[in-house]
Coordinates of N, CA, C and O in Angstrom, one line a residue:
M106 N -18.3 32.1 -6.2 CA -17.6 30.8 -6.2 C -16.1 31.1 -6.4 O -15.8 31.8 -7.3
K107 N -15.3 30.6 -5.6 CA -13.8 30.8 -5.7 C -13.2 30.1 -6.9 O -13.6 28.9 -7.1
N108 N -12.4 30.7 -7.6 CA -11.7 30.1 -8.7 C -10.3 29.6 -8.2 O -9.4 30.4 -8.1
W109 N -10.2 28.4 -7.9 CA -9.0 27.8 -7.3 C -7.9 27.8 -8.3 O -8.0 27.4 -9.4
S110 N -6.7 28.1 -7.8 CA -5.5 28.0 -8.6 C -4.9 26.6 -8.3 O -4.5 26.3 -7.2
I111 N -5.0 25.7 -9.2 CA -4.6 24.3 -9.1 C -3.2 24.2 -9.6 O -2.9 24.5 -10.7
T112 N -2.3 23.8 -8.7 CA -0.9 23.7 -9.0 C -0.5 22.3 -9.4 O -1.2 21.3 -9.1
D113 N 0.7 22.2 -10.0 CA 1.2 20.8 -10.4 C 1.4 20.0 -9.1 O 1.3 18.8 -9.1
V114 N 1.8 20.7 -8.0 CA 2.0 20.0 -6.7 C 0.6 19.4 -6.2 O 0.6 18.3 -5.8
D115 N -0.4 20.2 -6.4 CA -1.8 19.7 -6.0 C -2.1 18.5 -6.8 O -2.6 17.5 -6.2
I116 N -1.9 18.5 -8.1 CA -2.2 17.4 -9.0 C -1.4 16.2 -8.6 O -1.9 15.1 -8.5
R117 N -0.1 16.3 -8.4 CA 0.8 15.2 -8.0 C 0.4 14.6 -6.7 O 0.3 13.4 -6.5
H118 N 0.0 15.5 -5.7 CA -0.4 15.0 -4.4 C -1.7 14.2 -4.6 O -1.8 13.1 -4.0
A119 N -2.6 14.7 -5.3 CA -3.9 14.0 -5.5 C -3.7 12.6 -6.2 O -4.2 11.6 -5.8
L120 N -2.9 12.6 -7.3 CA -2.6 11.4 -8.0 C -1.9 10.4 -7.1 O -2.3 9.2 -7.1
N121 N -0.9 10.8 -6.3 CA -0.3 9.9 -5.4 C -1.2 9.3 -4.3 O -1.2 8.1 -4.0
E122 N -2.1 10.2 -3.8 CA -3.1 9.7 -2.8 C -4.1 8.7 -3.5 O -4.4 7.7 -2.9
L123 N -4.5 9.0 -4.7 CA -5.4 8.1 -5.4 C -4.8 6.7 -5.7 O -5.4 5.7 -5.5
E124 N -3.5 6.8 -6.1 CA -2.8 5.5 -6.4 C -2.6 4.7 -5.1 O -2.7 3.5 -5.0
R125 N -2.3 5.4 -4.0 CA -2.1 4.8 -2.7 C -3.3 4.1 -2.2 O -3.3 3.0 -1.7
R126 N -4.5 4.8 -2.4 CA -5.7 4.3 -2.0 C -6.3 3.1 -2.8 O -7.0 2.3 -2.3
G127 N -5.9 3.1 -4.1 CA -6.4 2.0 -5.0 C -7.9 2.0 -5.1 O -8.5 3.0 -5.1
P128 N -8.5 0.8 -5.2 CA -9.9 0.7 -5.4 C -10.8 1.2 -4.3 O -11.9 1.5 -4.5
R129 N -10.2 1.4 -3.1 CA -11.0 1.9 -2.0 C -11.3 3.4 -2.3 O -12.4 3.9 -1.8
G130 N -10.5 4.1 -2.9 CA -10.7 5.5 -3.3 C -10.5 6.4 -2.2 O -10.1 6.1 -1.0
L131 N -10.7 7.7 -2.5 CA -10.5 8.8 -1.5 C -11.8 9.4 -1.2 O -12.4 10.1 -2.1
P132 N -12.3 9.3 0.0 CA -13.6 9.9 0.4 C -13.5 11.4 0.4 O -12.5 12.0 0.7
R133 N -14.6 12.0 0.0 CA -14.7 13.5 0.0 C -14.5 14.0 1.4 O -13.9 15.1 1.5
S134 N -14.9 13.3 2.4 CA -14.7 13.7 3.8 C -13.2 14.0 4.1 O -12.9 14.7 5.0
E135 N -12.3 13.3 3.3 CA -10.9 13.5 3.6 C -10.2 14.5 2.7 O -9.0 14.9 2.9
L136 N -11.0 15.1 1.8 CA -10.4 16.1 0.9 C -9.9 17.3 1.6 O -8.8 17.9 1.3
A137 N -10.6 17.7 2.6 CA -10.2 18.9 3.3 C -8.9 18.7 4.0 O -8.1 19.6 4.0
A138 N -8.7 17.5 4.5 CA -7.4 17.3 5.2 C -6.2 17.3 4.2 O -5.1 17.7 4.5
H139 N -6.5 16.9 3.0 CA -5.4 16.9 2.0 C -5.2 18.2 1.3 O -4.1 18.6 0.9
F140 N -6.3 19.0 1.1 CA -6.2 20.2 0.3 C -6.6 21.5 1.0 O -6.7 22.5 0.3
G141 N -6.9 21.4 2.2 CA -7.3 22.6 3.0 C -8.8 22.9 3.0 O -9.3 23.6 3.9
S142 N -9.5 22.3 2.0 CA -11.0 22.4 2.0 C -11.6 21.4 1.1 O -10.9 21.0 0.1
D143 N -12.8 21.0 1.3 CA -13.5 20.1 0.5 C -13.6 20.6 -0.9 O -13.4 19.9 -1.9
R144 N -13.9 21.9 -1.0 CA -14.1 22.6 -2.3 C -12.8 22.5 -3.2 O -12.9 22.3 -4.4
K145 N -11.7 22.8 -2.5 CA -10.5 22.8 -3.3 C -10.2 21.4 -3.7 O -9.7 21.2 -4.8
G146 N -10.4 20.4 -2.8 CA -10.2 19.0 -3.2 C -11.0 18.6 -4.4 O -10.5 18.0 -5.3
R147 N -12.3 19.0 -4.4 CA -13.1 18.7 -5.6 C -12.6 19.4 -6.8 O -12.7 18.8 -7.9
A148 N -12.2 20.6 -6.7 CA -11.6 21.4 -7.8 C -10.4 20.7 -8.4 O -10.2 20.6 -9.6
V149 N -9.5 20.2 -7.5 CA -8.3 19.4 -7.9 C -8.7 18.2 -8.7 O -8.2 17.9 -9.8
M150 N -9.7 17.4 -8.2 CA -10.1 16.2 -8.9 C -10.7 16.6 -10.3 O -10.4 15.9 -11.2
A151 N -11.5 17.6 -10.3 CA -12.1 18.0 -11.6 C -11.0 18.5 -12.6 O -11.1 18.2 -13.7
A152 N -10.0 19.2 -12.1 CA -9.0 19.7 -12.9 C -8.2 18.6 -13.5 O -7.8 18.6 -14.7
I153 N -7.9 17.5 -12.8 CA -7.2 16.4 -13.3 C -7.9 15.8 -14.5 O -7.3 15.5 -15.5
V154 N -9.2 15.6 -14.3 CA -10.0 15.0 -15.4 C -10.1 16.0 -16.6 O -9.9 15.6 -17.7
E155 N -10.4 17.3 -16.3 CA -10.6 18.3 -17.3 C -9.4 18.4 -18.2 O -9.4 18.7 -19.4
R156 N -8.2 18.3 -17.6 CA -6.9 18.4 -18.3 C -6.5 17.1 -19.0 O -5.5 17.0 -19.7
G157 N -7.3 16.0 -18.8 CA -7.0 14.8 -19.5 C -5.8 14.1 -18.9 O -5.2 13.2 -19.5
I158 N -5.5 14.3 -17.6 CA -4.4 13.7 -16.9 C -4.7 12.3 -16.5 O -3.8 11.4 -16.6
A159 N -5.9 12.1 -15.9 CA -6.2 10.8 -15.4 C -7.7 10.6 -15.4 O -8.5 11.6 -15.3
A160 N -8.2 9.4 -15.6 CA -9.7 9.1 -15.5 C -10.1 8.9 -14.1 O -9.9 7.7 -13.6
I161 N -10.6 9.9 -13.4 CA -11.0 9.8 -12.1 C -12.5 9.7 -12.1 O -13.2 10.4 -12.8
V162 N -13.1 8.7 -11.4 CA -14.5 8.5 -11.3 C -15.0 8.6 -9.8 O -14.1 8.5 -8.9
T163 N -16.2 8.9 -9.6 CA -16.8 8.8 -8.3 C -17.6 7.5 -8.2 O -18.3 7.1 -9.2
T164 N -17.6 6.9 -7.0 CA -18.4 5.7 -6.8 C -18.7 5.6 -5.4 O -18.2 6.3 -4.5
N165 N -19.6 4.7 -5.1 CA -20.0 4.5 -3.7 C -18.8 4.0 -2.9 O -18.0 3.2 -3.4
N166 N -18.7 4.4 -1.7 CA -17.6 4.0 -0.8 C -17.7 2.6 -0.4 O -18.7 2.2 0.1
P167 N -16.7 1.7 -0.8 CA -16.8 0.3 -0.6 C -16.7 -0.1 0.9 O -17.1 -1.2 1.3
I168 N -16.2 0.8 1.7 CA -16.0 0.5 3.2 C -16.7 1.4 4.1 O -16.4 1.5 5.3
G169 N -17.7 2.2 3.6 CA -18.4 3.1 4.4 C -19.5 3.7 3.6 O -20.0 3.2 2.7
S170 N -19.9 4.9 4.0 CA -21.0 5.6 3.4 C -20.5 6.7 2.5 O -19.3 7.2 2.7
G171 N -21.3 7.2 1.6 CA -20.9 8.4 0.8 C -20.2 7.9 -0.5 O -20.2 6.8 -0.8
Q172 N -19.6 8.9 -1.1 CA -18.9 8.7 -2.4 C -17.4 8.8 -2.2 O -16.9 9.5 -1.2
V173 N -16.6 8.2 -3.1 CA -15.2 8.3 -3.1 C -14.7 8.6 -4.5 O -15.4 8.3 -5.5
Y174 N -13.6 9.3 -4.6 CA -12.9 9.5 -5.9 C -11.9 8.3 -6.0 O -11.2 8.0 -5.1
R175 N -11.8 7.8 -7.2 CA -10.8 6.8 -7.5 C -10.5 6.7 -8.9 O -11.2 7.3 -9.8
L176 N -9.3 6.2 -9.3 CA -9.0 6.0 -10.6 C -9.8 4.9 -11.3 O -10.2 3.9 -10.7
A177 N -10.3 5.2 -12.5 CA -11.1 4.3 -13.2 C -10.4 2.9 -13.3 O -9.2 2.9 -13.6
Q178 N -11.2 1.8 -13.1 CA -10.6 0.5 -13.2 C -10.9 -0.2 -14.5 O -10.4 -1.3 -14.8
G179 N -11.7 0.4 -15.4 CA -12.0 -0.2 -16.7 C -13.0 0.6 -17.4 O -13.5 1.6 -17.0
D180 N -13.4 0.0 -18.6 CA -14.4 0.7 -19.4 C -15.7 0.9 -18.7 O -16.4 2.0 -18.9
A181 N -16.1 0.0 -17.9 CA -17.4 0.1 -17.2 C -17.5 1.3 -16.3 O -18.5 2.0 -16.2
D182 N -16.3 1.6 -15.6 CA -16.3 2.8 -14.8 C -16.4 4.0 -15.6 O -17.1 5.0 -15.2
V183 N -15.7 4.1 -16.7 CA -15.7 5.3 -17.5 C -17.1 5.5 -18.1 O -17.6 6.6 -18.1
E184 N -17.7 4.4 -18.6 CA -19.1 4.6 -19.2 C -20.1 5.0 -18.1 O -20.9 5.8 -18.4
R185 N -20.0 4.5 -16.9 CA -20.9 4.8 -15.8 C -20.7 6.3 -15.5 O -21.7 7.1 -15.4
E186 N -19.5 6.8 -15.4 CA -19.2 8.2 -15.1 C -19.7 9.1 -16.2 O -20.3 10.1 -15.9
D187 N -19.5 8.7 -17.4 CA -19.9 9.4 -18.6 C -21.5 9.6 -18.6 O -22.0 10.7 -18.8
R188 N -22.2 8.5 -18.3 CA -23.7 8.6 -18.2 C -24.1 9.5 -17.1 O -25.0 10.3 -17.2
E189 N -23.4 9.5 -15.9 CA -23.7 10.4 -14.8 C -23.5 11.8 -15.2 O -24.3 12.7 -14.9
L190 N -22.4 12.1 -15.9 CA -22.1 13.5 -16.3 C -23.2 14.0 -17.3 O -23.6 15.1 -17.2
L191 N -23.6 13.1 -18.2 CA -24.6 13.5 -19.2 C -25.9 13.8 -18.5 O -26.6 14.7 -18.9
S192 N -26.2 13.0 -17.5 CA -27.5 13.2 -16.7 C -27.4 14.6 -16.0 O -28.4 15.3 -15.9
R193 N -26.3 14.9 -15.4 CA -26.1 16.2 -14.7 C -26.3 17.3 -15.7 O -26.9 18.3 -15.4
I194 N -25.7 17.2 -16.9 CA -25.8 18.2 -17.9 C -27.3 18.4 -18.3 O -27.8 19.6 -18.3
A195 N -28.1 17.3 -18.4 CA -29.5 17.4 -18.8 C -30.3 18.1 -17.6 O -31.1 19.0 -17.9
R196 N -29.9 17.8 -16.4 CA -30.6 18.4 -15.2 C -30.3 19.9 -15.2 O -31.2 20.7 -15.0
L197 N -29.1 20.3 -15.5 CA -28.7 21.7 -15.5 C -29.4 22.4 -16.6 O -29.8 23.6 -16.5
E198 N -29.5 21.8 -17.8 CA -30.2 22.4 -18.9 C -31.7 22.7 -18.6 O -32.2 23.7 -18.9
R199 N -32.3 21.7 -17.9 CA -33.7 21.9 -17.5 C -33.8 23.0 -16.5 O -34.7 23.9 -16.5
R200 N -32.9 23.1 -15.5 CA -32.9 24.1 -14.5 C -32.7 25.5 -15.1 O -33.3 26.4 -14.8
R201 N -31.8 25.5 -16.1 CA -31.5 26.8 -16.8 C -32.7 27.3 -17.6 O -33.1 28.4 -17.5
A202 N -33.3 26.4 -18.3 CA -34.6 26.7 -19.0 C -35.7 27.2 -18.1 O -36.4 28.2 -18.4
G203 N -35.8 26.5 -17.0 CA -36.9 26.9 -16.0 C -36.6 28.2 -15.4 O -37.5 29.0 -15.2
L204 N -35.3 28.5 -15.1 CA -35.0 29.8 -14.6 C -35.4 30.9 -15.6 O -36.0 31.9 -15.2
R205 N -35.0 30.8 -16.9 CA -35.4 31.7 -17.9 C -36.9 31.9 -18.1 O -37.4 33.0 -18.2
Q206 N -37.6 30.7 -18.1 CA -39.0 30.7 -18.2 C -39.7 31.5 -17.1 O -40.6 32.3 -17.3
A207 N -39.3 31.2 -15.9 CA -39.8 31.9 -14.7 C -39.5 33.4 -14.8 O -40.4 34.2 -14.5
W208 N -38.3 33.8 -15.1 CA -37.9 35.2 -15.2 C -38.8 35.9 -16.2 O -39.3 37.0 -16.0
E209 N -38.9 35.3 -17.4 CA -39.7 35.9 -18.5 C -41.2 36.0 -18.1 O -41.9 36.9 -18.6
A210 N -41.7 35.2 -17.2 CA -43.0 35.3 -16.7 C -43.2 36.2 -15.5 O -44.3 36.3 -14.9
G211 N -42.2 37.0 -15.2 CA -42.2 38.0 -14.1 C -41.5 37.6 -12.8 O -41.7 38.2 -11.8
G212 N -40.8 36.5 -12.9 CA -40.0 36.1 -11.7 C -40.6 35.0 -10.9 O -40.0 34.1 -10.3
V213 N -42.0 35.0 -10.8 CA -42.7 34.0 -10.0 C -44.0 33.7 -10.8 O -44.7 34.6 -11.0
R214 N -44.2 32.5 -11.1 CA -45.4 32.1 -11.7 C -46.4 31.5 -10.7 O -46.0 30.9 -9.7
E215 N -47.7 31.7 -11.0 CA -48.7 31.1 -10.2 C -48.6 29.6 -10.3 O -48.4 29.0 -11.3
V216 N -48.7 28.9 -9.1 CA -48.7 27.5 -9.1 C -50.1 26.9 -9.0 O -50.9 27.4 -8.1
Q217 N -50.4 26.0 -9.8 CA -51.8 25.4 -9.8 C -51.9 24.6 -8.5 O -51.1 23.8 -8.1
P218 N -53.1 24.9 -7.8 CA -53.3 24.1 -6.5 C -53.5 22.6 -6.8 O -54.0 22.3 -7.9
S219 N -53.1 21.9 -5.8 CA -53.3 20.4 -6.0 C -54.8 20.1 -5.8 O -55.6 21.0 -5.4
L220 N -55.2 18.9 -6.2 CA -56.6 18.5 -6.2 C -57.1 18.6 -4.7 O -58.2 19.0 -4.5
M221 N -56.3 18.2 -3.8 CA -56.7 18.3 -2.4 C -57.0 19.7 -1.9 O -57.9 20.0 -1.2
E222 N -56.1 20.7 -2.4 CA -56.3 22.1 -2.0 C -57.5 22.7 -2.7 O -58.3 23.5 -2.2
A223 N -57.7 22.3 -4.0 CA -58.8 22.8 -4.8 C -60.2 22.4 -4.2 O -61.2 23.1 -4.3
E224 N -60.3 21.2 -3.6 CA -61.6 20.7 -3.0 C -62.0 21.4 -1.8 O -63.1 21.4 -1.3
Q225 N -61.1 22.1 -1.1 CA -61.4 22.7 0.2 C -62.0 24.0 0.1 O -62.0 24.8 -0.7

């Protein structure tokens, strides 16, 4: 995974674009156009939040499909994003524990056959 170097120019550019877009937000599909790649665009958005510069949330695109990044509009946005982040952390912890469990069991564990397979 590339460790992007996020500059002050990247941050200012992203904030200007988010403010210009307002509640419509900035679709991920447009990040590549603004930052050269979708991954760098996501890294810029994450850096802004991680550095405590602005409260950026992801939400459903109000005028299309997919998700958009936008500036939080109130407490409800922040609370929803916080719950989503906590849920991701929990999923990653389960995934991490399962990885270790499988590895300690030899890399691959036997999977119990389903009832349909067992009857055949």
